[in-house]
Amino acid sequence: QKEVEQDPGPLSVPEGAIVSLNCTYSNSAFQYFMWYRQYSRKGPELLMYTYSSGNKEDGRFTAQVDKSSKYISLFIRDSQPSDSATYLCAMSDNYGQNFVFGPGTRLSVLP
Amino acid sequence: DVKVTQSSRYLVKRTGEKVFLECVQDMDHENMFWYRQDPGLGLRLIYFSYDVKMKEKGDIPEGYSVSREKKERFSLILESASTNQTSMYLCASRSGFSSNQPQHFGDGTRLSIL
């Protein structure tokens, strides 16, 4: 079993849809969770950074962590064509010794 | 904002050449990383450095070496380039010596080995 699993997509949605992107993981030592957005031919940029279980909201983006299920999600409300990108989840233990990226989900938002 | 700058966006080299990829960060971060990113394989860690002159092997160090003579600069070296090293190379930095802080990435160098 891979340490972090993520549906590779591609995922296509119409503009304005609510998008749900998900990752599952197996290592219970992970305490810090991140979502990165990567546009074509660019490096990943940090979108959300959360600690432990719960929700964090930033504009149209909400990150959700459920440590009991080892499951994290990123929700995008009112999706826009500019949200079309690959989204990578990432997670870290307390000391950054184990820092892992998911393989990424490619999202297309169609106008 | 953190700025991680990779010296080249695109690079074409020939097999057997020694190739240098340069990365500079402007936030005084202790940690720096080199990854390669390939379709279907995601991000794979090549080397990382916790501090100046310190380096640690990542998951796929074979065929690569690194140099960190100054805190802000981390270089990746392909000792004798081969076609299977054609890839997107990403540099990242992170604050803290042993840290759960997120990594910040440059825009990558797309390297082609002919």
XYZ file of N, CA and C in Angstrom:
675
model
N 0.851 -1.197 0.000
C 0.000 0.000 0.000
C 0.885 1.245 0.000
N 0.588 2.192 -0.899
C 1.342 3.432 -0.933
C 1.028 4.251 0.303
N 1.998 5.111 0.668
C 1.828 5.893 1.886
C 0.702 6.920 1.740
N 0.577 7.501 0.545
C -0.473 8.466 0.266
C -1.116 8.104 -1.072
N -2.427 8.042 -1.084
C -3.147 7.726 -2.319
C -4.053 8.891 -2.683
N -4.133 9.134 -3.988
C -4.919 10.253 -4.491
C -5.440 9.869 -5.865
N -6.707 10.106 -6.118
C -7.288 9.790 -7.418
C -6.611 10.661 -8.480
N -5.992 10.056 -9.485
C -5.227 10.855 -10.459
C -6.077 11.661 -11.412
N -7.398 11.314 -11.485
C -8.249 11.997 -12.459
C -7.938 11.520 -13.871
N -8.135 12.334 -14.928
C -8.549 13.729 -14.785
C -10.011 13.886 -14.377
N -10.272 14.969 -13.686
C -11.600 15.295 -13.225
C -12.067 16.532 -13.994
N -13.181 16.414 -14.680
C -13.727 17.545 -15.443
C -15.061 17.954 -14.856
N -15.216 19.246 -14.593
C -16.461 19.756 -14.016
C -16.861 21.031 -14.761
N -18.149 21.379 -14.742
C -18.566 22.650 -15.349
C -18.262 23.808 -14.412
N -18.068 24.967 -14.971
C -17.840 26.177 -14.179
C -18.968 26.361 -13.174
N -18.601 26.735 -11.937
C -19.588 26.941 -10.886
C -19.830 25.725 -10.014
N -19.334 24.566 -10.413
C -19.541 23.346 -9.630
C -18.724 23.371 -8.350
N -19.156 22.547 -7.396
C -18.356 22.310 -6.192
C -17.466 21.098 -6.473
N -16.184 21.269 -6.213
C -15.215 20.211 -6.481
C -14.726 19.631 -5.159
N -14.596 18.326 -5.117
C -14.048 17.644 -3.942
C -12.838 16.827 -4.377
N -11.698 17.133 -3.789
C -10.457 16.411 -4.066
C -10.038 15.712 -2.780
N -9.561 14.478 -2.896
C -9.356 13.680 -1.693
C -8.023 12.947 -1.696
N -7.515 12.724 -0.485
C -6.327 11.899 -0.288
C -6.555 10.983 0.911
N -6.034 9.782 0.820
C -6.004 8.894 1.979
C -4.547 8.572 2.283
N -4.274 8.302 3.534
C -2.903 8.003 3.935
C -2.890 6.891 4.968
N -1.710 6.325 5.190
C -1.642 5.165 6.083
C -0.835 5.434 7.360
N -0.012 6.480 7.372
C 0.891 6.719 8.498
C 0.229 7.629 9.540
N -0.039 7.091 10.706
C -0.734 7.865 11.748
C 0.156 8.951 12.353
N 1.452 8.975 12.011
C 2.350 10.012 12.525
C 2.131 11.360 11.832
N 1.460 11.363 10.702
C 1.236 12.626 9.995
C 0.319 13.528 10.805
N 0.779 14.759 11.015
C 0.020 15.719 11.814
C -0.283 17.006 11.044
N 0.519 17.298 10.022
C 0.392 18.539 9.267
C 0.044 18.182 7.832
N -0.929 18.933 7.287
C -1.476 18.568 5.987
C -1.528 19.791 5.088
N -1.162 19.595 3.839
C -1.064 20.694 2.897
C -1.725 20.336 1.570
N -2.195 21.339 0.895
C -2.635 21.216 -0.489
C -1.850 22.201 -1.336
N -1.345 21.681 -2.463
C -0.629 22.504 -3.427
C -1.404 22.500 -4.749
N -1.296 23.611 -5.469
C -1.866 23.723 -6.810
C -0.708 23.897 -7.779
N -0.741 23.133 -8.866
C 0.325 23.215 -9.848
C -0.266 23.431 -11.240
N -0.024 24.620 -11.771
C -0.408 24.890 -13.153
C 0.601 24.252 -14.093
N 0.163 24.037 -15.328
C 1.025 23.408 -16.324
C 2.329 24.194 -16.493
N 3.435 23.488 -16.481
C 4.772 24.064 -16.681
C 5.193 25.034 -15.575
N 4.570 24.904 -14.395
C 4.969 25.728 -13.249
C 5.236 24.817 -12.058
N 5.860 25.378 -11.013
C 6.057 24.613 -9.796
C 4.816 24.610 -8.923
N 4.707 23.663 -7.994
C 3.557 23.648 -7.068
C 3.572 24.890 -6.177
N 2.395 25.470 -5.949
C 2.270 26.594 -5.030
C 1.365 26.183 -3.870
N 1.738 26.598 -2.676
C 0.994 26.228 -1.475
C -0.367 26.912 -1.453
N -1.421 26.100 -1.281
C -2.786 26.623 -1.192
C -3.278 26.659 0.249
N -3.132 25.541 0.942
C -3.673 25.403 2.295
C -2.679 24.630 3.157
N -2.641 24.995 4.441
C -1.745 24.347 5.404
C -2.531 24.195 6.702
N -2.736 22.964 7.128
C -3.566 22.736 8.310
C -2.886 21.778 9.269
N -3.301 21.876 10.514
C -2.770 20.990 11.555
C -3.900 20.152 12.110
N -3.697 18.866 12.152
C -4.596 17.914 12.801
C -6.010 17.952 12.212
N -6.966 17.457 12.922
C -8.316 17.306 12.373
C -9.093 18.600 12.389
N -10.077 18.697 11.484
C -10.941 19.863 11.437
C -10.953 20.483 10.066
N -11.581 21.654 9.995
C -11.737 22.383 8.739
C -10.974 23.688 8.777
N -10.518 24.103 7.587
C -9.924 25.431 7.439
C -10.420 26.023 6.135
N -10.883 27.257 6.197
C -11.467 27.887 5.021
C -10.621 29.076 4.588
N -10.480 29.240 3.266
C -9.778 30.405 2.716
C -10.460 30.751 1.399
N -11.359 31.729 1.467
C -12.084 32.110 0.258
C -12.941 30.969 -0.245
N -12.758 30.580 -1.493
C -13.559 29.494 -2.078
C -13.019 28.106 -1.711
N -11.921 28.047 -0.997
C -11.269 26.775 -0.687
C -11.490 26.389 0.771
N -11.810 25.119 0.993
C -11.923 24.570 2.339
C -11.127 23.281 2.410
N -10.230 23.205 3.387
C -9.472 21.981 3.632
C -10.084 21.283 4.832
N -10.254 19.985 4.705
C -10.862 19.189 5.766
C -9.952 18.016 6.081
N -9.733 17.769 7.367
C -8.879 16.671 7.802
C -9.662 15.779 8.760
N -9.650 14.495 8.506
C -10.257 13.513 9.409
C -9.169 12.500 9.754
N -8.495 12.731 10.869
C -7.372 11.863 11.228
C -7.840 10.467 11.621
N -9.035 10.358 12.168
C -9.507 9.033 12.579
C -9.676 8.118 11.366
N -10.038 8.705 10.227
C -10.204 7.933 8.991
C -8.984 8.019 8.084
N -7.998 8.820 8.475
C -6.792 9.048 7.661
C -7.205 9.521 6.267
N -7.947 10.624 6.258
C -8.587 11.094 5.028
C -8.586 12.612 5.048
N -8.091 13.219 3.943
C -8.157 14.674 3.853
C -8.823 15.071 2.549
N -9.453 16.230 2.561
C -10.185 16.705 1.387
C -9.915 18.178 1.154
N -10.015 18.577 -0.095
C -10.018 19.990 -0.475
C -11.292 20.239 -1.262
N -12.103 21.194 -0.803
C -13.325 21.560 -1.507
C -13.121 22.914 -2.176
N -13.554 22.999 -3.410
C -13.505 24.264 -4.140
C -14.941 24.632 -4.487
N -15.386 25.770 -3.969
C -16.750 26.243 -4.279
C -16.712 27.151 -5.492
N -17.826 27.205 -6.217
C -17.948 28.103 -7.364
C -16.684 28.003 -8.238
N -16.384 26.809 -8.687
C -15.136 26.587 -9.420
C -15.081 27.424 -10.700
N -13.874 27.855 -11.021
C -13.609 28.724 -12.170
C -12.639 28.040 -13.129
N -12.671 28.418 -14.403
C -11.685 27.849 -15.337
C -10.245 28.057 -14.872
N -9.994 29.136 -14.130
C -8.646 29.395 -13.627
C -8.230 28.412 -12.536
N -9.182 27.606 -12.036
C -8.849 26.562 -11.069
C -8.317 25.306 -11.749
N -8.345 25.266 -13.066
C -7.847 24.101 -13.801
C -6.349 23.958 -13.558
N -5.976 22.847 -12.958
C -4.590 22.634 -12.534
C -4.506 21.219 -11.975
N -3.308 20.831 -11.578
C -3.132 19.589 -10.820
C -3.013 19.950 -9.353
N -3.738 19.221 -8.512
C -3.744 19.482 -7.068
C -3.048 18.328 -6.351
N -2.046 18.680 -5.568
C -1.284 17.675 -4.822
C -1.540 17.845 -3.334
N -1.822 16.741 -2.661
C -1.853 16.793 -1.212
C -0.439 16.465 -0.695
N -0.153 16.920 0.502
C 1.141 16.633 1.124
C 0.927 16.560 2.628
N 1.766 15.818 3.309
C 1.625 15.698 4.757
C 2.976 15.464 5.395
N 3.049 15.831 6.673
C 4.312 15.792 7.396
C 4.080 15.320 8.821
N 5.091 14.652 9.380
C 5.035 14.363 10.814
C 5.438 15.617 11.594
N 5.544 15.521 12.893
C 5.806 16.696 13.737
C 7.140 17.359 13.464
N 8.123 16.568 13.018
C 9.483 17.099 12.908
C 9.931 17.255 11.458
N 9.046 16.991 10.508
C 9.422 17.130 9.112
C 10.352 16.046 8.628
N 10.547 14.989 9.417
C 11.434 13.904 8.988
C 10.769 13.077 7.893
N 9.466 13.004 7.970
C 8.710 12.250 6.977
C 7.734 13.204 6.319
N 8.045 13.608 5.089
C 7.250 14.581 4.347
C 6.912 13.937 3.020
N 5.635 13.743 2.759
C 5.212 12.946 1.607
C 4.206 13.714 0.758
N 4.337 13.584 -0.567
C 3.374 14.161 -1.504
C 2.499 13.064 -2.101
N 1.248 13.388 -2.357
C 0.408 12.540 -3.160
C 0.773 12.705 -4.626
N 0.304 11.827 -5.491
C 0.665 11.885 -6.905
C -0.041 12.984 -7.676
N -1.111 13.571 -7.104
C -1.782 14.677 -7.770
C -3.035 14.262 -8.502
N -4.032 15.169 -8.504
C -5.269 15.005 -9.273
C -5.357 16.154 -10.267
N -5.545 15.796 -11.546
C -5.664 16.837 -12.580
C -7.123 17.248 -12.704
N -7.382 18.545 -12.539
C -8.739 19.097 -12.571
C -8.886 20.023 -13.773
N -9.979 19.865 -14.496
C -10.345 20.791 -15.572
C -11.713 21.365 -15.259
N -11.813 22.698 -15.249
C -13.090 23.367 -15.042
C -13.482 23.979 -16.385
N -14.582 23.499 -16.910
C -14.985 23.876 -18.268
C -15.916 25.073 -18.244
N -15.641 26.102 -19.084
C -16.505 27.299 -19.093
C -17.872 26.986 -19.685
N 6.750 37.267 0.571
C 6.544 35.974 -0.055
C 7.887 35.275 -0.282
N 7.876 33.969 -0.113
C 9.069 33.174 -0.390
C 9.334 33.155 -1.879
N 10.599 33.332 -2.245
C 10.951 33.268 -3.654
C 12.036 32.219 -3.827
N 11.710 31.199 -4.619
C 12.677 30.177 -4.971
C 12.896 30.285 -6.474
N 14.129 30.537 -6.861
C 14.435 30.791 -8.264
C 15.335 29.703 -8.812
N 14.906 29.084 -9.895
C 15.721 28.106 -10.586
C 16.295 28.765 -11.830
N 17.562 28.531 -12.067
C 18.297 29.338 -13.044
C 17.792 29.167 -14.468
N 17.307 27.987 -14.821
C 16.861 27.761 -16.195
C 15.464 27.170 -16.195
N 14.596 27.611 -17.087
C 13.279 26.985 -17.237
C 13.348 25.759 -18.140
N 14.163 25.852 -19.188
C 14.326 24.755 -20.142
C 15.814 24.572 -20.421
N 16.208 23.301 -20.538
C 17.615 22.998 -20.761
C 17.694 21.755 -21.628
N 18.560 21.800 -22.643
C 18.779 20.630 -23.497
C 20.262 20.300 -23.448
N 20.574 19.060 -23.106
C 21.961 18.615 -23.001
C 22.122 17.275 -23.714
N 23.357 16.858 -23.879
C 23.642 15.590 -24.552
C 24.071 14.537 -23.540
N 23.872 13.278 -23.887
C 24.281 12.194 -22.997
C 25.778 12.293 -22.715
N 26.132 12.007 -21.469
C 27.524 12.055 -21.047
C 27.974 13.404 -20.531
N 27.201 14.456 -20.793
C 27.586 15.783 -20.296
C 27.402 15.874 -18.788
N 28.166 16.725 -18.159
C 27.963 17.071 -16.747
C 27.025 18.281 -16.723
N 25.920 18.153 -15.988
C 24.879 19.173 -16.008
C 24.700 19.765 -14.616
N 24.605 21.079 -14.563
C 24.409 21.777 -13.289
C 23.057 22.477 -13.306
N 22.241 22.191 -12.289
C 20.985 22.915 -12.095
C 21.122 23.729 -10.812
N 20.803 25.019 -10.919
C 21.007 25.919 -9.796
C 19.677 26.377 -9.208
N 19.679 26.568 -7.884
C 18.481 27.020 -7.179
C 18.890 28.004 -6.101
N 18.174 29.111 -6.022
C 18.447 30.135 -5.010
C 17.144 30.498 -4.313
N 17.193 30.600 -2.973
C 16.023 31.060 -2.215
C 16.406 32.302 -1.405
N 15.396 33.178 -1.213
C 15.690 34.481 -0.621
C 15.126 34.643 0.788
N 14.737 33.518 1.442
C 14.083 33.630 2.745
C 14.912 33.070 3.890
N 16.199 32.857 3.655
C 17.077 32.392 4.729
C 16.636 31.040 5.281
N 16.058 30.212 4.425
C 15.582 28.896 4.856
C 16.751 27.940 5.058
N 16.632 27.123 6.113
C 17.681 26.151 6.392
C 17.624 24.948 5.444
N 16.400 24.500 5.149
C 16.239 23.265 4.376
C 16.049 23.554 2.900
N 16.706 22.770 2.061
C 16.453 22.848 0.617
C 16.391 21.447 0.033
N 15.625 21.309 -1.054
C 15.293 20.001 -1.603
C 15.396 20.027 -3.127
N 15.746 18.879 -3.699
C 15.627 18.671 -5.142
C 14.735 17.464 -5.390
N 13.747 17.668 -6.273
C 12.838 16.619 -6.701
C 12.905 16.500 -8.222
N 12.489 15.334 -8.709
C 12.126 15.239 -10.098
C 10.666 14.800 -10.188
N 9.993 15.276 -11.239
C 8.566 15.008 -11.395
C 8.327 14.418 -12.773
N 7.779 13.211 -12.784
C 7.514 12.514 -14.031
C 6.053 12.086 -14.069
N 5.430 12.086 -15.256
C 4.020 11.689 -15.359
C 3.799 10.294 -14.784
N 2.786 10.184 -13.939
C 2.440 8.901 -13.342
C 3.281 8.508 -12.142
N 4.389 9.216 -11.919
C 5.273 8.880 -10.791
C 5.262 9.941 -9.706
N 4.702 11.096 -9.986
C 4.629 12.150 -8.985
C 5.995 12.755 -8.682
N 6.097 13.367 -7.516
C 7.338 13.990 -7.059
C 8.200 12.948 -6.364
N 9.457 12.863 -6.768
C 10.394 11.940 -6.122
C 11.595 12.727 -5.638
N 11.937 12.510 -4.371
C 13.007 13.269 -3.735
C 14.366 12.713 -4.134
N 15.236 13.601 -4.627
C 16.569 13.181 -5.053
C 17.574 13.375 -3.911
N 17.676 14.603 -3.428
C 18.562 14.960 -2.325
C 17.915 16.094 -1.539
N 18.313 16.218 -0.287
C 17.950 17.394 0.481
C 19.107 17.806 1.372
N 18.990 19.031 1.873
C 20.056 19.599 2.690
C 19.433 20.327 3.879
N 19.903 19.988 5.094
C 19.388 20.653 6.289
C 20.110 21.960 6.588
N 21.328 22.085 6.041
C 22.108 23.278 6.365
C 23.280 23.348 5.397
N 24.028 24.422 5.486
C 25.179 24.592 4.592
C 26.130 23.406 4.744
N 26.599 22.920 3.610
C 27.544 21.810 3.516
C 26.981 20.482 4.026
N 25.691 20.437 4.355
C 25.067 19.184 4.764
C 24.170 18.687 3.644
N 24.161 17.366 3.448
C 23.304 16.792 2.415
C 22.875 15.402 2.857
N 21.691 15.025 2.408
C 21.155 13.706 2.694
C 20.561 13.129 1.421
N 20.741 11.853 1.196
C 20.141 11.209 0.030
C 18.638 11.090 0.223
N 17.939 11.291 -0.876
C 16.504 11.058 -0.890
C 16.215 9.654 -1.404
N 15.117 9.534 -2.138
C 14.674 8.217 -2.599
C 15.385 7.748 -3.869
N 15.856 8.696 -4.691
C 16.459 8.319 -5.987
C 17.747 9.107 -6.229
N 18.787 8.938 -5.418
C 20.001 9.746 -5.572
C 20.960 9.271 -6.669
N 20.746 8.075 -7.197
C 21.731 7.500 -8.126
C 21.866 8.365 -9.371
N 23.109 8.682 -9.718
C 23.378 9.482 -10.910
C 23.400 10.973 -10.654
N 23.126 11.362 -9.401
C 23.073 12.778 -9.032
C 24.008 13.052 -7.859
N 24.453 14.297 -7.759
C 25.103 14.786 -6.554
C 24.617 16.211 -6.320
N 24.930 16.767 -5.151
C 24.477 18.116 -4.813
C 25.607 18.881 -4.146
N 25.407 20.196 -4.118
C 26.380 21.065 -3.467
C 25.626 22.185 -2.783
N 26.012 22.469 -1.505
C 25.416 23.599 -0.793
C 26.531 24.317 -0.045
N 27.157 25.225 -0.753
C 28.263 26.011 -0.195
C 27.762 27.251 0.533
N 26.616 27.767 0.122
C 26.007 28.926 0.778
C 24.569 28.585 1.128
N 24.059 29.216 2.166
C 22.739 28.880 2.672
C 21.659 29.071 1.612
N 21.784 30.091 0.795
C 20.718 30.422 -0.136
C 20.760 29.613 -1.433
N 21.817 28.850 -1.662
C 22.011 28.221 -2.962
C 22.186 26.707 -2.826
N 21.454 25.968 -3.657
C 21.529 24.506 -3.641
C 21.605 24.041 -5.081
N 22.672 23.346 -5.421
C 22.910 22.933 -6.803
C 22.737 21.438 -6.946
N 22.133 21.042 -8.040
C 21.992 19.628 -8.389
C 22.914 19.354 -9.571
N 23.673 18.280 -9.477
C 24.656 17.951 -10.513
C 24.343 16.578 -11.076
N 24.220 16.502 -12.380
C 24.126 15.221 -13.074
C 25.534 14.913 -13.564
N 26.151 13.913 -12.975
C 27.576 13.668 -13.215
C 27.850 13.294 -14.669
N 27.007 12.461 -15.248
C 27.141 12.051 -16.643
C 25.717 11.798 -17.142
N 25.152 12.815 -17.769
C 23.726 12.793 -18.091
C 23.357 11.596 -18.971
N 22.193 11.038 -18.662
C 21.663 9.938 -19.473
C 20.220 10.260 -19.861
N 19.719 9.594 -20.905
C 18.382 9.929 -21.416
C 17.293 9.687 -20.379
N 17.509 8.754 -19.444
C 16.483 8.496 -18.426
C 16.443 9.573 -17.335
N 17.302 10.568 -17.482
C 17.251 11.717 -16.573
C 16.493 12.900 -17.189
N 15.930 12.684 -18.356
C 15.026 13.684 -18.933
C 13.800 13.784 -18.027
N 13.541 14.992 -17.524
C 12.481 15.141 -16.531
C 12.278 16.612 -16.209
N 11.265 16.862 -15.373
C 11.060 18.179 -14.761
C 11.731 18.125 -13.391
N 12.638 19.071 -13.125
C 13.339 19.130 -11.845
C 12.836 20.325 -11.042
N 12.459 20.047 -9.806
C 11.894 21.083 -8.938
C 12.749 21.236 -7.694
N 13.042 22.487 -7.366
C 13.760 22.831 -6.145
C 12.751 23.385 -5.145
N 12.953 23.111 -3.865
C 12.070 23.639 -2.829
C 12.899 24.044 -1.620
N 12.337 24.946 -0.807
C 12.987 25.303 0.446
C 11.957 25.331 1.566
N 12.459 25.263 2.799
C 11.581 25.189 3.971
C 12.322 25.760 5.163
N 11.596 26.506 6.009
C 12.249 27.089 7.175
C 12.408 26.042 8.270
N 13.356 26.252 9.149
C 13.513 25.390 10.314
C 14.466 24.250 10.062
N 15.210 23.881 11.074
C 16.160 22.781 10.931
C 15.423 21.447 10.865
N 14.514 21.238 11.767
C 13.709 20.016 11.757
C 12.273 20.474 11.872
N 11.608 20.541 10.772
C 10.437 21.406 10.707
C 9.265 20.744 10.013
N 8.072 21.046 10.535
C 6.852 20.608 9.872
C 6.287 21.685 8.950
N 7.042 22.740 8.731
C 6.573 23.822 7.872
C 6.462 23.351 6.417
N 5.587 23.978 5.626
C 5.445 23.552 4.225
C 6.663 23.926 3.394
N 6.852 23.207 2.318
C 7.906 23.518 1.370
C 7.389 24.510 0.331
N 8.301 25.345 -0.150
C 7.977 26.327 -1.182
C 8.832 26.014 -2.403
N 8.184 26.006 -3.566
C 8.831 25.509 -4.780
C 9.195 26.614 -5.769
N 10.232 26.340 -6.539
C 10.509 27.124 -7.730
C 9.634 26.661 -8.884
N 9.812 27.280 -10.041
C 8.975 26.958 -11.194
C 9.499 25.787 -12.017
N 10.620 25.221 -11.617
C 11.082 24.007 -12.264
C 12.008 24.252 -13.439
N 12.825 23.245 -13.714
C 13.658 23.217 -14.923
C 13.277 21.974 -15.704
N 12.814 22.185 -16.926
C 12.485 21.041 -17.784
C 13.737 20.672 -18.549
N 14.323 19.531 -18.194
C 15.606 19.103 -18.737
C 15.397 17.981 -19.749
N 15.962 18.155 -20.926
C 15.934 17.110 -21.952
C 17.360 16.665 -22.224
N 17.573 15.355 -22.167
C 18.884 14.778 -22.467
C 18.766 14.027 -23.795
N 19.552 14.451 -24.773
C 19.453 13.847 -26.107
C 20.567 12.839 -26.339
